[in-house]
Coordinates of C-alpha atoms in Angstrom, one line a residue:
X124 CA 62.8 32.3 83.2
X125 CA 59.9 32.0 85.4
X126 CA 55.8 32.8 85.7
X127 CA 55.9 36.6 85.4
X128 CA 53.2 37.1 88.2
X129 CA 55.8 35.7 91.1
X130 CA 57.1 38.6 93.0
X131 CA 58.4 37.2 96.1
X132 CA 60.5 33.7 97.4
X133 CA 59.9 31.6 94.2
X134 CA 62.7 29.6 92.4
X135 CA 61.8 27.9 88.9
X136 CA 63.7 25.1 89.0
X137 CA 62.8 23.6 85.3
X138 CA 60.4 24.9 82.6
X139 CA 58.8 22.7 80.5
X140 CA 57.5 24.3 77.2
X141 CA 54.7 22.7 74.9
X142 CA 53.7 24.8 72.1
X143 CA 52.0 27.6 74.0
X144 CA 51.7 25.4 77.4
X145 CA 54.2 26.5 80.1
X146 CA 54.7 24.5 83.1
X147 CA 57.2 25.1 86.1
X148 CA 58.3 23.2 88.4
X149 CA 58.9 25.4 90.8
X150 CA 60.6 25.7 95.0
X151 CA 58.2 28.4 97.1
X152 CA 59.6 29.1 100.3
X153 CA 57.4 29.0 103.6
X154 CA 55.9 32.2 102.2
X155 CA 54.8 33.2 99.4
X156 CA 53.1 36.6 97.8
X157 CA 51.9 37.9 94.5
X158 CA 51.0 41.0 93.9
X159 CA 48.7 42.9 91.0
X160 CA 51.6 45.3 89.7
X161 CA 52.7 41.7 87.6
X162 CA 49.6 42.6 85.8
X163 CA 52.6 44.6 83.4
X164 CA 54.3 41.3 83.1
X165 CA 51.7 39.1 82.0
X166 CA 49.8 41.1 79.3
X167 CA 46.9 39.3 78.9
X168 CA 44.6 37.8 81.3
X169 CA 45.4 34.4 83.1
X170 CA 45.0 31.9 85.2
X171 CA 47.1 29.7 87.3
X172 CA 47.1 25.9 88.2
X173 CA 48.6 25.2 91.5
X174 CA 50.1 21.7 92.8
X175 CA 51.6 21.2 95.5
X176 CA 53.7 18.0 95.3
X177 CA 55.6 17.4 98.9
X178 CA 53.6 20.1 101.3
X179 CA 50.0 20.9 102.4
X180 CA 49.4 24.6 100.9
X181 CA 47.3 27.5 102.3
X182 CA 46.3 29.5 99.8
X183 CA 43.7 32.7 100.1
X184 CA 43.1 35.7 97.1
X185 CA 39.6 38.0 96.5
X186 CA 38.6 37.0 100.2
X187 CA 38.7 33.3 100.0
X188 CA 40.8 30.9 102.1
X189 CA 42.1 27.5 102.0
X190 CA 44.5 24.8 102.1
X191 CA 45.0 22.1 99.8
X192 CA 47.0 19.1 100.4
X193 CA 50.2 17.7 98.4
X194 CA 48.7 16.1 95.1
X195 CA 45.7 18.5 95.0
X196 CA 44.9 21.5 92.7
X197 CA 43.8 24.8 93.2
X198 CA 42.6 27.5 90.3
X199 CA 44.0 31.2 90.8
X200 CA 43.6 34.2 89.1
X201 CA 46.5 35.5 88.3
X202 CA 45.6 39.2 87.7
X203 CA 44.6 39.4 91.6
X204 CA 46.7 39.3 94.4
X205 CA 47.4 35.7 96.2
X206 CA 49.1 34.7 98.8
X207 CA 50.8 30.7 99.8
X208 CA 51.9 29.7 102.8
X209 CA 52.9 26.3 104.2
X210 CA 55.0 25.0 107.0
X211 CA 58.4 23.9 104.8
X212 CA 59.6 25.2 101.7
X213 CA 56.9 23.6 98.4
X214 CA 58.0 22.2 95.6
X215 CA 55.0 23.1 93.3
X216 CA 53.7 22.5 89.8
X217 CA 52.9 25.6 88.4
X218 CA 50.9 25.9 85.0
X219 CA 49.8 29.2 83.6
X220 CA 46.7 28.9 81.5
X221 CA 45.1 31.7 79.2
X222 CA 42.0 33.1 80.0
X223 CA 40.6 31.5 76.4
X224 CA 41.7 28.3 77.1
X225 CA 39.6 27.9 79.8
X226 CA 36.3 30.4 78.8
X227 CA 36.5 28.9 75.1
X228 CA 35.5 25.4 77.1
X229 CA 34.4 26.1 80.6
X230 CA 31.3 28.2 81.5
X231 CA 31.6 30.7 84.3
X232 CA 35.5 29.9 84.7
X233 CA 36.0 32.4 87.7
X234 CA 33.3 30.6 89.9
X235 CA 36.0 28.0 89.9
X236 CA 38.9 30.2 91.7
X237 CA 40.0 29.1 95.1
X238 CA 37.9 25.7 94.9
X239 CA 34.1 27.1 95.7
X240 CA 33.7 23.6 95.1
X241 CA 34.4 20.6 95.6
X242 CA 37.3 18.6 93.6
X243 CA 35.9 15.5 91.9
X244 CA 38.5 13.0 93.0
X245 CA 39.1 10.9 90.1
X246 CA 39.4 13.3 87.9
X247 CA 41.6 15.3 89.9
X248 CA 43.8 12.7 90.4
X249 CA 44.0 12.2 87.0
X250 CA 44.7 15.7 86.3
X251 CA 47.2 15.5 88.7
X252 CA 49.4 12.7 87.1
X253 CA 48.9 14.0 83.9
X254 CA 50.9 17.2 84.9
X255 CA 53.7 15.4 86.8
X256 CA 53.9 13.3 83.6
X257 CA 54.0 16.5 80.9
X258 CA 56.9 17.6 83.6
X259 CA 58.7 14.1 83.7
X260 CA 58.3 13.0 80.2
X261 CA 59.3 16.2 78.4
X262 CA 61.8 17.7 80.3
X263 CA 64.5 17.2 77.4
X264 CA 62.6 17.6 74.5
X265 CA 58.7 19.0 73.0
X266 CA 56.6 16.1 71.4
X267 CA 56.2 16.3 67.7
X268 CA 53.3 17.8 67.7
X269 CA 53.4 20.4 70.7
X270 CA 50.2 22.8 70.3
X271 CA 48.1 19.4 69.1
X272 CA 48.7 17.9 72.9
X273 CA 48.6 21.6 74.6
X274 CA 45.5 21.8 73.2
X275 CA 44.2 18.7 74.6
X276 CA 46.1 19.3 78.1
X277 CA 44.1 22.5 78.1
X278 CA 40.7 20.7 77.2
X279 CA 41.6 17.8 80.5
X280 CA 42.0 20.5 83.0
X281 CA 38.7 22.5 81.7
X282 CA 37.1 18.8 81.9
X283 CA 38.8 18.2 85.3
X284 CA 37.7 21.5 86.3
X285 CA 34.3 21.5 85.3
X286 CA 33.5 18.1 87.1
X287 CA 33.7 19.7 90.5
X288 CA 30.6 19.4 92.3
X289 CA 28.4 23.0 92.3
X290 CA 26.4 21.0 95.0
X291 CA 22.2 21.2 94.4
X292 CA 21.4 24.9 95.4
X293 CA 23.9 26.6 92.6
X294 CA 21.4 29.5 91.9
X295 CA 21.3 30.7 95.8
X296 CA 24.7 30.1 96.0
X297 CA 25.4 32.0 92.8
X298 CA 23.4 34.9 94.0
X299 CA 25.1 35.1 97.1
X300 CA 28.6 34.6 95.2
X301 CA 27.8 37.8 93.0
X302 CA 26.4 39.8 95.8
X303 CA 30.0 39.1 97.8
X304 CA 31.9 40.2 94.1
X305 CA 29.9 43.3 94.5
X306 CA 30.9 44.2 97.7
X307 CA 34.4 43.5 97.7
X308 CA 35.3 45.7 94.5
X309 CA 33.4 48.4 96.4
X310 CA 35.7 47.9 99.3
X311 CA 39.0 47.9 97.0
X312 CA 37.8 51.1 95.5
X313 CA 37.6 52.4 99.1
X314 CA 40.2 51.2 100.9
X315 CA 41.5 54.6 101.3
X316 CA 38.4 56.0 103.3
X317 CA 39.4 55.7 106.9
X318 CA 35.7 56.1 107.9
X319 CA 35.0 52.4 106.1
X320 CA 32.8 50.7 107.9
X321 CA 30.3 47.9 107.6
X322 CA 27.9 49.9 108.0
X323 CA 28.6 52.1 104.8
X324 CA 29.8 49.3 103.0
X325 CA 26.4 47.5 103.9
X326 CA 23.9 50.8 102.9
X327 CA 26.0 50.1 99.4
X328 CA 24.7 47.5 98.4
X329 CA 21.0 47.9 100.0
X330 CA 21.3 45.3 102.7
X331 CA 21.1 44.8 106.4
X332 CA 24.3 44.6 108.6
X333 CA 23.8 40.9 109.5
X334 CA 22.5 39.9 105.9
X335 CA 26.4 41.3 105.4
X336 CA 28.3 39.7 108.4
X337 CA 26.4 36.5 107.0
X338 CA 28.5 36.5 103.5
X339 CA 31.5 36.8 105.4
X340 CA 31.0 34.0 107.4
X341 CA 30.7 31.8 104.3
X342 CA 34.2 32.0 104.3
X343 CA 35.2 31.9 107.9
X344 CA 36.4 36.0 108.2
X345 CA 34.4 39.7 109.3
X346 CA 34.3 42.3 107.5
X347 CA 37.0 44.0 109.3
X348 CA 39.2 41.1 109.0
X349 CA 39.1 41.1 105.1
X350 CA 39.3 45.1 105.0
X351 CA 42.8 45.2 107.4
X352 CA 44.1 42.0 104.1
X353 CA 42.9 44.3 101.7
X354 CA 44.8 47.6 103.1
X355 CA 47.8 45.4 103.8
X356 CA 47.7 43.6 100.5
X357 CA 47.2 46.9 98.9
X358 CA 50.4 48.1 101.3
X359 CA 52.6 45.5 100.0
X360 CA 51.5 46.6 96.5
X361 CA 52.8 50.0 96.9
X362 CA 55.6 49.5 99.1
X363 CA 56.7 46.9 96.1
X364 CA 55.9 48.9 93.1
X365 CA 58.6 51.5 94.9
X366 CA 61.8 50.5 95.6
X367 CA 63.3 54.1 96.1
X368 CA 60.9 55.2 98.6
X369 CA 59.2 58.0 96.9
X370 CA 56.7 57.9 99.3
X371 CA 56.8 56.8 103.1
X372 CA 55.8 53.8 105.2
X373 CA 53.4 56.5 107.1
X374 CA 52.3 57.7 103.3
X375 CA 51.5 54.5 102.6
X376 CA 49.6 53.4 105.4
X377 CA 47.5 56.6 105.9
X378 CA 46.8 56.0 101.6
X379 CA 45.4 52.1 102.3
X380 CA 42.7 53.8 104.9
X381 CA 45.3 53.2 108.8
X382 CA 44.7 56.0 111.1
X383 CA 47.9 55.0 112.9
X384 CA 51.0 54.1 111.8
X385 CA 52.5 51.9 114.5
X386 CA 49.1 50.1 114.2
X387 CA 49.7 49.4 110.7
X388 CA 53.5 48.2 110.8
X389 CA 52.3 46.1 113.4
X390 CA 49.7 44.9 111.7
X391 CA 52.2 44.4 108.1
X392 CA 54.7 42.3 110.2
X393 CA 52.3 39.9 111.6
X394 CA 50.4 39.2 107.9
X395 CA 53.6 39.1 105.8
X396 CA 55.9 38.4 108.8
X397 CA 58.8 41.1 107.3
X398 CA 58.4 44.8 108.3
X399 CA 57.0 47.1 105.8
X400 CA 60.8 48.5 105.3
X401 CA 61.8 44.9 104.2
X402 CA 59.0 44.5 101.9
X403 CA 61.4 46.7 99.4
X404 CA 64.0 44.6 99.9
X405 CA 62.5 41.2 99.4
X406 CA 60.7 42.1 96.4
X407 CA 64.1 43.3 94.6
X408 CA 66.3 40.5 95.9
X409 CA 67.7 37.8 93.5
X410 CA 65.5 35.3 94.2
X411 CA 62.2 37.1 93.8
X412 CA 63.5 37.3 90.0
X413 CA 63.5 33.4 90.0
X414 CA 67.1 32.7 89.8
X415 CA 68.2 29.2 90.6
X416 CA 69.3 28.5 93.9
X417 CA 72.6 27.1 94.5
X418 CA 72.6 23.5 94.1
X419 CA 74.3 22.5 97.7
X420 CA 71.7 25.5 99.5
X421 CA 68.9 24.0 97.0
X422 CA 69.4 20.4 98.4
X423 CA 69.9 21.2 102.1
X424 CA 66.9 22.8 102.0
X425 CA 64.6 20.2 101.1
X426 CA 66.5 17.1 101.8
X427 CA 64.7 14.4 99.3
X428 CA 63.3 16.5 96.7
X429 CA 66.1 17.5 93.8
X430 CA 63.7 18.6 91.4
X431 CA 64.0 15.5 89.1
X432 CA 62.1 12.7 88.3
X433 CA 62.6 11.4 91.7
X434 CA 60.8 13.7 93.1
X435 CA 57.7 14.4 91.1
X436 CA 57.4 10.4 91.9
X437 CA 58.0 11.0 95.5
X438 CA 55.0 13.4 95.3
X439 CA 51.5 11.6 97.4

């Protein structure tokens, strides 16, 4: 069994259940992509902690960037698309939360994805050890009362969360925060306009072209750069969601808003590093279902780390 939003190169390599908590420890191989069509296989609306426990982790979804590194924590949405990378395969902690865990106890939960701020350090650590412990301790068998801990698990990480620091200007930055939402759901809804500019996407929202290069810079990109993501993100998405090839690479890249095809396959290899062609392939391959890997491959492939208690210790 494994977290239903994984679509490509992840291997659960235990599950640990308590009451309605799941937790994987899971292998993610150097990269790693998750795409909205697992929206079908999740139901309701989620959210995903992220450890990494032996290998710095970049991480980017809805724009934003980043890289944590082994024994830190990053929040995801998991009815978004995300993307991991990092330079060996990552033996991650993995723990799906419902969205009313967190908005029953947390204000303003999605402020929180793809650390905006700042961790808080203690509490982060203990965070931290308290999931490698749920993983180590109960890998056998549930405690006796299973929803009574989940419960307070949940209530830690919305604690742990909500100690990060917002920093002193929160309203400007809030402002700006809401203003960038805007504008990238009305680039999503028109990635298929070939004639997107920055310009048009600027006139949107009733702002000047450099008030709109500005917001991008808050997280290091242009506004081309995160349209060509989007159109290639949305690419996989498609390319993904049809295995038969209803509809053609050139199909697909003149519906994400390319004007040339070589441009775009080009443009798909370098992001995902596969060609769009392969893209089928991968997604529909035995290990994107998150089947075990064989136990001599398994070990070979990250010499040190056997998924068991060992190596949640050997984690920083």
């Amino acid at each position: 069994m494994h977290n239903p939003g994984i679509r490509t190169r992840l291997a659960t390599q235990r599950q640990i259940h308590i009451g309605r908590l799941v937790l994987d420890v899971a292998l993610a191989e150097t990269r790693l992509v998750s795409s909205r069509e697992h929206v079908k296989g999740i139901g309701d609306s989620s959210y995903m902690l992220v450890v990494p426990l032996n290998e710095k982790l970049r991480y980017s979804q809805s724009g934003r960037t980043g890289t944590i590194e082994a024994g830190e924590y990053v929040l995801l949405s998991q009815m978004e698309f995300y993307e991991f990378s990092s330079q060996a395969d990552a033996v991650l902690l993995m723990l799906r939360i419902p969205a009313v865990e967190l908005r029953g106890r947390l204000t303003s939960v999605d402020d929180h994805i793809g650390r905006r701020f700042g961790a808080n350090e203690q509490m982060a650590r203990l965070l931290v050890d308290l999931l490698r412990s749920v993983a180590e301790v109960f890998t056998e068998s549930p405690p006796p009362n299973p929803e009574a801990l989940a419960t307070e698990i949940f209530s830690f990480i919305a604690l742990a969360i909500g100690s990060e620091d917002r920093g002193s200007t929160v309203d400007v930055r809030n402002a700006r925060y809401h203003l960038r939402r805007r504008i990238f759901d009305f680039i999503e809804k028109n990635l298929g306009d070939q004639d997107l500019t920055p310009r048009k996407i600027a006139a949107s929202s009733r702002i000047s072209l450099s008030y709109l290069y500005s917001l991008f810079n808050d997280d290091d990109t242009t506004v081309s750069q995160f349209m060509q993501v989007k159109r290639l993100q949305r690419a996989y998405e498609l390319l993904v969601a049809d295995p038969k090839g209803h509809l053609t690479v050139s199909e697909i890249a003149y519906q994400v808003g390319f004007k040339n095809v070589s441009h775009f396959s080009r443009s798909f290899s370098r992001h995902f590093s596969m060609a769009p062609r392969d893209a089928r392939r991968i997604a529909s391959s035995p290990l994107q279902t998150g089947s075990q890997l064989p136990v001599g491959d398994k070990h070979k492939r990250i010499a040190g780390h056997r998924f068991t208690t060992s190596a949640l210790e050997a984690a920083p």
